[in-house]
Short mmCIF file of C-alpha atoms in Angstrom, two decimals:
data_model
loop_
_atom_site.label_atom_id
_atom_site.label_comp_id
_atom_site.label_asym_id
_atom_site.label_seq_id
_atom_site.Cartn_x
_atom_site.Cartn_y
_atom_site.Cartn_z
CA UNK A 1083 -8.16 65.91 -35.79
CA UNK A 1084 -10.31 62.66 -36.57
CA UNK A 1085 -11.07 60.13 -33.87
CA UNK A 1086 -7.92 57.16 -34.50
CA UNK A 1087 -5.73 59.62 -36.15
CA UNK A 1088 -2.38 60.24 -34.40
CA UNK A 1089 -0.31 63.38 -34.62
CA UNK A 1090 2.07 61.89 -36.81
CA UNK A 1091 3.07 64.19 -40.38
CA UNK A 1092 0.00 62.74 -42.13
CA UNK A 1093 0.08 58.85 -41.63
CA UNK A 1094 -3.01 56.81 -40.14
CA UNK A 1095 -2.00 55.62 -36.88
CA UNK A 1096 -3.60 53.70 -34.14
CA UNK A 1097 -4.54 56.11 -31.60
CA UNK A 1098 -2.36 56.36 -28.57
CA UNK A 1099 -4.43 59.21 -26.56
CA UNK A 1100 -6.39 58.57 -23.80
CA UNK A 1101 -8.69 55.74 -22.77
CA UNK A 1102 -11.42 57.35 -24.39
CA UNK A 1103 -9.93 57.41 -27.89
CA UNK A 1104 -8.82 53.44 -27.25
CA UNK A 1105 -12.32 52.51 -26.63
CA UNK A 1106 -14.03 54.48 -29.40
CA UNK A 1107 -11.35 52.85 -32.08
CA UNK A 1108 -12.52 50.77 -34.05
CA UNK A 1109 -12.16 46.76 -33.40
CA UNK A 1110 -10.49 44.29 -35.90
CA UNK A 1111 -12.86 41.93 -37.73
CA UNK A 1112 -14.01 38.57 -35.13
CA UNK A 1113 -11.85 36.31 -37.59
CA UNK A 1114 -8.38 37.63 -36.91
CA UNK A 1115 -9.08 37.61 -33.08
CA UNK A 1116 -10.33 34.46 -33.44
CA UNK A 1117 -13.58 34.62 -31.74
CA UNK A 1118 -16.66 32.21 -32.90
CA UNK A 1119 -19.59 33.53 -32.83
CA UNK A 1120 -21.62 30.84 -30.63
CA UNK A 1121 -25.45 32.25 -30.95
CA UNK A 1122 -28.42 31.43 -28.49
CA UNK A 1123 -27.80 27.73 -30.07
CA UNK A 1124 -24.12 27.39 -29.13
CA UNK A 1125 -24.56 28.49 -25.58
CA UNK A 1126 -27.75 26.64 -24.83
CA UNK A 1127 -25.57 23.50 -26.06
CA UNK A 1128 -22.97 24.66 -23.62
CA UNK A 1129 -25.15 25.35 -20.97
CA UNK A 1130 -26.72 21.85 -21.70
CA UNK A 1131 -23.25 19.94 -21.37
CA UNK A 1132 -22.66 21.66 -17.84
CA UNK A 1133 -25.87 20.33 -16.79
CA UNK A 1134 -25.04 16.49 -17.91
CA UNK A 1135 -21.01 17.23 -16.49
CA UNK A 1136 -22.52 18.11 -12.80
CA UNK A 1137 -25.28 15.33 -13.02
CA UNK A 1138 -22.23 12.61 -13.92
CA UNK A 1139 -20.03 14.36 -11.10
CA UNK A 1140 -23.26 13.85 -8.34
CA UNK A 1141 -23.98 10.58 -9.51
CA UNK A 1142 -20.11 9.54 -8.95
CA UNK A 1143 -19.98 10.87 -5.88
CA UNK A 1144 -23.13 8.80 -4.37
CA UNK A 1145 -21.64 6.08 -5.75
CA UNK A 1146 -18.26 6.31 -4.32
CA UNK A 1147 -20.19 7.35 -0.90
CA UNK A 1148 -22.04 4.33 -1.03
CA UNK A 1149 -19.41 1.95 -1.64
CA UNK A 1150 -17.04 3.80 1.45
CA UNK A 1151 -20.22 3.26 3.78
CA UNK A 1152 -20.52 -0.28 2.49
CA UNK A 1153 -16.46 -0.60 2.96
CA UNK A 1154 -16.44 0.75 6.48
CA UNK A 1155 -19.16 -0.86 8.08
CA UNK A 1156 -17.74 -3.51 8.80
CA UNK A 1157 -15.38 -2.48 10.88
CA UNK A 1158 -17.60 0.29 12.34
CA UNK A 1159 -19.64 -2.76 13.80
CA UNK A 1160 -16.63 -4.69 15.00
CA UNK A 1161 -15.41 -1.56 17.29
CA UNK A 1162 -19.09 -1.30 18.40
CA UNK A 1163 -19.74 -4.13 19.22
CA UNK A 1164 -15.80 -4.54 21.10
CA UNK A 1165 -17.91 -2.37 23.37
CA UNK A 1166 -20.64 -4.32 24.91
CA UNK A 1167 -20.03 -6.16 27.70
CA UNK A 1168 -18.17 -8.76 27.65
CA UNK A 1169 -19.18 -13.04 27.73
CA UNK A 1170 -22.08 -11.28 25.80
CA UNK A 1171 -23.82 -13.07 22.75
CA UNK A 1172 -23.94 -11.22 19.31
CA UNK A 1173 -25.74 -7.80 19.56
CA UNK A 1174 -29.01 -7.59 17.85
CA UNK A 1175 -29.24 -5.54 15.11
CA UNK A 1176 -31.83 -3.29 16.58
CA UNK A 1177 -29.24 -3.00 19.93
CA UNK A 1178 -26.28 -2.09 17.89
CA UNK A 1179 -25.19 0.55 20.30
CA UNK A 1180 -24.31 -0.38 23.86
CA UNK A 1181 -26.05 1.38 26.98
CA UNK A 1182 -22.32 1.86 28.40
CA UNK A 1183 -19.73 1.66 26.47
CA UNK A 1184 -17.37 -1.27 28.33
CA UNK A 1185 -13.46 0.32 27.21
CA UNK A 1186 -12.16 -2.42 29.47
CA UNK A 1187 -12.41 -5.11 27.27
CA UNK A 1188 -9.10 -3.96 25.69
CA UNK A 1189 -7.03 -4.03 28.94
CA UNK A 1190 -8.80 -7.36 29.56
CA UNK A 1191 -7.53 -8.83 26.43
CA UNK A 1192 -4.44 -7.51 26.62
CA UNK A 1193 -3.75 -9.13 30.57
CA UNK A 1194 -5.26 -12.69 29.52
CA UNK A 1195 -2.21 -14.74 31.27
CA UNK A 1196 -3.69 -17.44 28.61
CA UNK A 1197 -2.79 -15.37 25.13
CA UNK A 1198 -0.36 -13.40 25.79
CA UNK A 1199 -1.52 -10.15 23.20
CA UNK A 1200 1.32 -8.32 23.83
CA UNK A 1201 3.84 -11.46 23.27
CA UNK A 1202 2.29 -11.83 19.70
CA UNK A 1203 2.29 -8.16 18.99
CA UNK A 1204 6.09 -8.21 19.80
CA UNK A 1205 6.52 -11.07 17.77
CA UNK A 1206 4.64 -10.03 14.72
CA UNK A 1207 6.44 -6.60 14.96
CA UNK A 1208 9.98 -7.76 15.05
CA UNK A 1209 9.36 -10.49 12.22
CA UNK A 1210 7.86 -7.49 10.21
CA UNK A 1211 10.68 -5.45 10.53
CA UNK A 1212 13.13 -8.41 9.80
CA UNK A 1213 11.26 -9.16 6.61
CA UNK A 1214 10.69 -5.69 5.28
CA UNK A 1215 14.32 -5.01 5.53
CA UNK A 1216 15.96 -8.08 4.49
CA UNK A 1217 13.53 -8.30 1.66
CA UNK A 1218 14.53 -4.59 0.57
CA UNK A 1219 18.06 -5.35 0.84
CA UNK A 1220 17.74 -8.65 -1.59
CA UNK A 1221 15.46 -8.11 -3.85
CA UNK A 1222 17.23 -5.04 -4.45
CA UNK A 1223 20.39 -6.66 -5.19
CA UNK A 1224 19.24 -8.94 -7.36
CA UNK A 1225 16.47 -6.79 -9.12
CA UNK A 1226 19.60 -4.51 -10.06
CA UNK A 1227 21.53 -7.59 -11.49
CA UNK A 1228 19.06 -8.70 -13.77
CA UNK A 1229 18.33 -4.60 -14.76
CA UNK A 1230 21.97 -3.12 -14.73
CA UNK A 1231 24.27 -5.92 -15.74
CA UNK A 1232 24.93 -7.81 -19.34
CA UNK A 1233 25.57 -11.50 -18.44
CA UNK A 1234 24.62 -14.21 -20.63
CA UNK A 1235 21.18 -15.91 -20.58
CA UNK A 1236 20.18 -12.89 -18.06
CA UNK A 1237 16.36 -12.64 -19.53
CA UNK A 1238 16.25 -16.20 -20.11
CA UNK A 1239 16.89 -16.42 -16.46
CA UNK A 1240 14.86 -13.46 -15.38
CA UNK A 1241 11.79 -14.95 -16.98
CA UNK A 1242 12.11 -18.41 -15.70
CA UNK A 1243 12.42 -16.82 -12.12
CA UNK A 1244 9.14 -14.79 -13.13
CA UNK A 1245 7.28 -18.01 -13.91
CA UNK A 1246 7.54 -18.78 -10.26
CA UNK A 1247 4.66 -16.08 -9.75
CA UNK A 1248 2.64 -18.28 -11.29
CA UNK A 1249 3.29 -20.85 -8.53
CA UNK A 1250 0.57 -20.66 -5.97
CA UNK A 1251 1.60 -20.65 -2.26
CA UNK A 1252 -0.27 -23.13 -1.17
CA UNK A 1253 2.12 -25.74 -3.65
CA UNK A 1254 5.56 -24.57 -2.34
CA UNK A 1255 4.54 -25.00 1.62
CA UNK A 1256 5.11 -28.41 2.14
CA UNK A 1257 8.63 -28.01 0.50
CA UNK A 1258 9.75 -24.60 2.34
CA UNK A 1259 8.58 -26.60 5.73
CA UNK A 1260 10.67 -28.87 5.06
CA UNK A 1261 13.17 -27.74 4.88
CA UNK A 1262 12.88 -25.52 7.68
CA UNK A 1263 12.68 -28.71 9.56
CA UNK A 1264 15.61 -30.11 7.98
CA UNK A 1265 17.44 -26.60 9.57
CA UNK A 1266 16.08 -26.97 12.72
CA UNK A 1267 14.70 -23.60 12.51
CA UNK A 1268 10.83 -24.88 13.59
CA UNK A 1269 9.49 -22.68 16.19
CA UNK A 1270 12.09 -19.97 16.03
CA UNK A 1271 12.08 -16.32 14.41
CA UNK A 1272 14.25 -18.18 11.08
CA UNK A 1273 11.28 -20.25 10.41
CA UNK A 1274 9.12 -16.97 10.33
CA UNK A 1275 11.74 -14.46 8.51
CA UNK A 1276 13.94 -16.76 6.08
CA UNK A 1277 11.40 -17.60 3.70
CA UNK A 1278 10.17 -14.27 3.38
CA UNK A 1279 13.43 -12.38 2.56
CA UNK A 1280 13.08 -12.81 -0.87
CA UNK A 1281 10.61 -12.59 -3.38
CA UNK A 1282 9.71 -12.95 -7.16
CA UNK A 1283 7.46 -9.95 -6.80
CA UNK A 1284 9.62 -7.95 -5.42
CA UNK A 1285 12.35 -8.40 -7.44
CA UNK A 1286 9.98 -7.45 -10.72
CA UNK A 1287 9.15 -4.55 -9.05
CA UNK A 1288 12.30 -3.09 -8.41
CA UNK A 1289 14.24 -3.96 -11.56
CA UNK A 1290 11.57 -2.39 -13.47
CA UNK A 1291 12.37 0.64 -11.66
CA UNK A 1292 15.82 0.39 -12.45
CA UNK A 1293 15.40 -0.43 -16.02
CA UNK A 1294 13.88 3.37 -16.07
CA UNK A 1295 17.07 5.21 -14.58
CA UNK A 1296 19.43 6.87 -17.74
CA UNK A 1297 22.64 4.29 -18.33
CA UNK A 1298 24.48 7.48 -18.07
CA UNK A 1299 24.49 7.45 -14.62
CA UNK A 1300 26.13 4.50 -14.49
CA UNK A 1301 29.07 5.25 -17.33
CA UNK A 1302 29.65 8.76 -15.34
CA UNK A 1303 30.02 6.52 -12.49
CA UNK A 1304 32.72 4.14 -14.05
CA UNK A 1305 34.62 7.03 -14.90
CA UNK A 1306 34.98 8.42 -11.53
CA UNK A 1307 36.21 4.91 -10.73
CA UNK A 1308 33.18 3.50 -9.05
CA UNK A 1309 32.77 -0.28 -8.70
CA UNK A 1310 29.58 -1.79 -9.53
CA UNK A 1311 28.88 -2.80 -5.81
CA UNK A 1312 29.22 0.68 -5.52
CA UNK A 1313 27.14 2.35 -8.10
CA UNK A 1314 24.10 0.12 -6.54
CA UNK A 1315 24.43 1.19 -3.07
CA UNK A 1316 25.75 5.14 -3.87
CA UNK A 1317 23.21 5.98 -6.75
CA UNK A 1318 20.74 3.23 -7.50
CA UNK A 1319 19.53 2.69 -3.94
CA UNK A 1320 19.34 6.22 -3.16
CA UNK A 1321 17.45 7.24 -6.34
CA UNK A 1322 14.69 4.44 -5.64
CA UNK A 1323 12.87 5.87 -2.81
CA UNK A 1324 9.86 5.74 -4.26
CA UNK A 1325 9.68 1.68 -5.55
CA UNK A 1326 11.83 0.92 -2.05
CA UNK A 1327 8.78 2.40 -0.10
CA UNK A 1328 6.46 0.65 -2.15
CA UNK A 1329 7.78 -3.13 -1.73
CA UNK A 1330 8.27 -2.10 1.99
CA UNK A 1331 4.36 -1.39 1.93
CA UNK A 1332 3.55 -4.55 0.51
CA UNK A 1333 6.02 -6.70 2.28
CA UNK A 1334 4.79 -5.30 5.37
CA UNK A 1335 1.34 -5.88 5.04
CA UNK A 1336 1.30 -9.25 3.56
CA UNK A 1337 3.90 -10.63 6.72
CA UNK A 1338 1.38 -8.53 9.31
CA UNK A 1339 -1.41 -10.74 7.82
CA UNK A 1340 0.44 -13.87 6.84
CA UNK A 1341 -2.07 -16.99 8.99
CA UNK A 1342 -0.49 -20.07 7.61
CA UNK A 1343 3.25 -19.63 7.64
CA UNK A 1344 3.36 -19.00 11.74
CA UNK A 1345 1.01 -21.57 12.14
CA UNK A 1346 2.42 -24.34 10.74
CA UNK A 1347 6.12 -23.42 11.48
CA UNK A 1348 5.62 -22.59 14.97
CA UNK A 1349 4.10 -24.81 18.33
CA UNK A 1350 4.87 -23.13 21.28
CA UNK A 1351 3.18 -19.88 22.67
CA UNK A 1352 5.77 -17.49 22.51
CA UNK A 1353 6.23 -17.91 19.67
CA UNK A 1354 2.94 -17.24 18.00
CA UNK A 1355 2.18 -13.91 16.07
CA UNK A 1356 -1.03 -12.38 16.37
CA UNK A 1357 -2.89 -13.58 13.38
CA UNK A 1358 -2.22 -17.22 14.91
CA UNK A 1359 -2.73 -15.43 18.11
CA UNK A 1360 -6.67 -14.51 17.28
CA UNK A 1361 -7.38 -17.82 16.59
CA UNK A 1362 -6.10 -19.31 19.59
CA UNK A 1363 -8.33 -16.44 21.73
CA UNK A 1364 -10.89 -17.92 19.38
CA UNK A 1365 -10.67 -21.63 20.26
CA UNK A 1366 -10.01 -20.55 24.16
CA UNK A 1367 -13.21 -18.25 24.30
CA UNK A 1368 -15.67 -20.71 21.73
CA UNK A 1369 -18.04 -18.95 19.03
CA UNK A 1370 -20.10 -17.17 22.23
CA UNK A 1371 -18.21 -14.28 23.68
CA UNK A 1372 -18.18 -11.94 20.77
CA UNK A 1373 -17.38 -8.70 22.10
CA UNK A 1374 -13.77 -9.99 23.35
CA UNK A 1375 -13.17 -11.33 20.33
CA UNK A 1376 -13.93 -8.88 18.32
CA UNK A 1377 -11.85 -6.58 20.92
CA UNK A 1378 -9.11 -9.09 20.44
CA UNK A 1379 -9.48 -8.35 16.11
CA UNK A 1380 -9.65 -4.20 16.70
CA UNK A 1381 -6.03 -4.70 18.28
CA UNK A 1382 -4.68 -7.11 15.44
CA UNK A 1383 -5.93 -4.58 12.90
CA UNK A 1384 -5.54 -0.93 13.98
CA UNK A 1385 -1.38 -1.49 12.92
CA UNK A 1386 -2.13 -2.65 9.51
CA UNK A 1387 -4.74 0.18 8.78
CA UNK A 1388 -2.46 2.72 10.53
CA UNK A 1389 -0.17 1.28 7.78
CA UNK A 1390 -1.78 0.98 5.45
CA UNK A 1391 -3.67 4.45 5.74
CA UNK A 1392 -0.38 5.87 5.48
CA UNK A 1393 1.50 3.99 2.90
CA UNK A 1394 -1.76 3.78 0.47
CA UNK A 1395 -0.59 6.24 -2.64
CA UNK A 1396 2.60 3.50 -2.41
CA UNK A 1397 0.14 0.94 -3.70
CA UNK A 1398 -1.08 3.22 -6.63
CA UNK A 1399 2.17 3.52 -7.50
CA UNK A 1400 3.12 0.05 -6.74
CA UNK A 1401 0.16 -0.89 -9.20
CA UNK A 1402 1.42 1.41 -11.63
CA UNK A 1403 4.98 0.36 -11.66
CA UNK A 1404 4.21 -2.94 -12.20
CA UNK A 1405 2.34 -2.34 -15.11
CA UNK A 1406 5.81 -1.32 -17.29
CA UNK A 1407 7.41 -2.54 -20.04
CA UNK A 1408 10.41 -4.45 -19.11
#
């Protein structure tokens, strides 16, 4: 029997013997397997864009290297130089490291009787909170309002409130102080968590996330005989985990670093957060003792980057988010 020829009453078959046969049958043309020949040309040009693909890829990654050194070394030579002993002048360059490293310039900072650390960490750490959560619960409410309800004039109103991003801070102090002061709440926690439960940011952020989820949900909803009260808190809330964590991110780590709205709305010491805390250690200890002051900075910081370290794919998507079509 011929090779590729079954058994089969006369007809030309594929062979179905063994491997042998299978190999030694013959191949269909390169067009209806759809193979290109290439040629010594075709590769060299492929070989040719590998090379430029793994040059770019090097080249990106010194670059990013570089800019991470250039990002970290600042703080690299503020926990350095935290180190050195303290009522010590600014370390010279060429002395960057310490002969012994001095670890009790934190505990000394932190048991100054004069600025009490741990009074403004409390302080800062309980207005946080406040904010992040009241701010979540608001801006939550009324982002849904202006995403999930008809009423008239809604985006008339919505883009008016908008606007107000425009505002800069710095314009709408004098008014929000007073009036605090006309509240009486100068020098106490309302002063420092009022005006930061709401927010025109915040709001666009979340009601463009709810402008995403299907109107189905809420019609299923009404059938079942929820109220709208209730559809926000039983399946809007729940299903915006992601743009919730976000604004909590943000919220969090512009109240941690907020300088000018303790400062001016509070007087007395206990009452001070730690970014107006720093600058009283700075005042109390003059321009000369830099390692305790840049001790006194490593504390204020290391809870923002912890946050922020954490929470930092929030921003991307925070970034993102905000960059939607309403």
């Amino acid at each position: 029997m011929d090779r590729g020829q079954g058994s089969g009453a006369g007809g030309q078959v594929p062979a179905t013997g063994t491997g042998a046969e299978i190999t030694s049958a013959p191949l269909p043309p390169k067009e209806v397997l759809g193979v290109v020949d290439g040629g010594p040309g075709e590769n060299g040009k492929q070989r040719g864009l590998k090379g430029a693909g793994a040059v770019s890829a090097t080249v990106s990654y010194i670059l990013m290297v570089a800019l991470a050194v250039c990002m970290i070394a600042p703080f690299v030579w503020m926990v350095i130089t935290s180190l050195h002993p303290s009522k010590g002048v600014l370390p010279d360059p060429s002395h960057l490291f310490p002969n012994r490293w001095h670890w009790e310039n934190y505990w000394t900072v932190l048991t100054m009787p004069d600025t009490p650390i741990a009074r403004y960490f409390f302080n800062t750490t309980f207005v946080c909170i406040s904010v992040v959560a009241g701010s979540l619960l608001f801006n939550s409410m009324a982002a849904y309002g202006f995403a999930r309800t008809e009423f008239k004039g809604r985006d008339l109103l919505f883009y008016a409130f908008l606007a107000t991003m425009m505002v800069p801070g710095a314009v709408t102090m004098i008014p929000v102080f007073l009036i605090v002061r006309s509240l009486g709440w100068l020098d106490t926690y309302y002063a420092l968590i009022v005006p930061g439960l709401s927010s025109a940011f915040g709001i666009f952020l979340l009601r463009q996330f709810f402008m995403t989820l299907p109107k189905e949900l809420d019609d299923a909803a009404r059938l079942d005989g929820c109220s709208e009260a209730a559809i926000y808190w039983r399946i809007a809330l729940p299903l915006s985990g992601p743009a919730l964590a976000t604004l909590a991110a943000f919220t969090f780590i512009g109240t941690w670093t907020d300088f000018f709205g303790p400062l001016i709305y509070t007087s007395s010491t206990s009452m001070h957060t730690l970014e107006v805390g720093l600058a009283v250690f700075k005042d109390a200890f003059g321009g000369s003792n830099w390692p305790l002051q840049m001790t006194a900075a490593v504390i204020v910081l290391i809870p923002c980057l912890l946050i922020f370290l954490f929470t930092q794919r929030f921003f991307v998507k925070g970034i993102t988010m905000t960059g939607l079509k309403g």
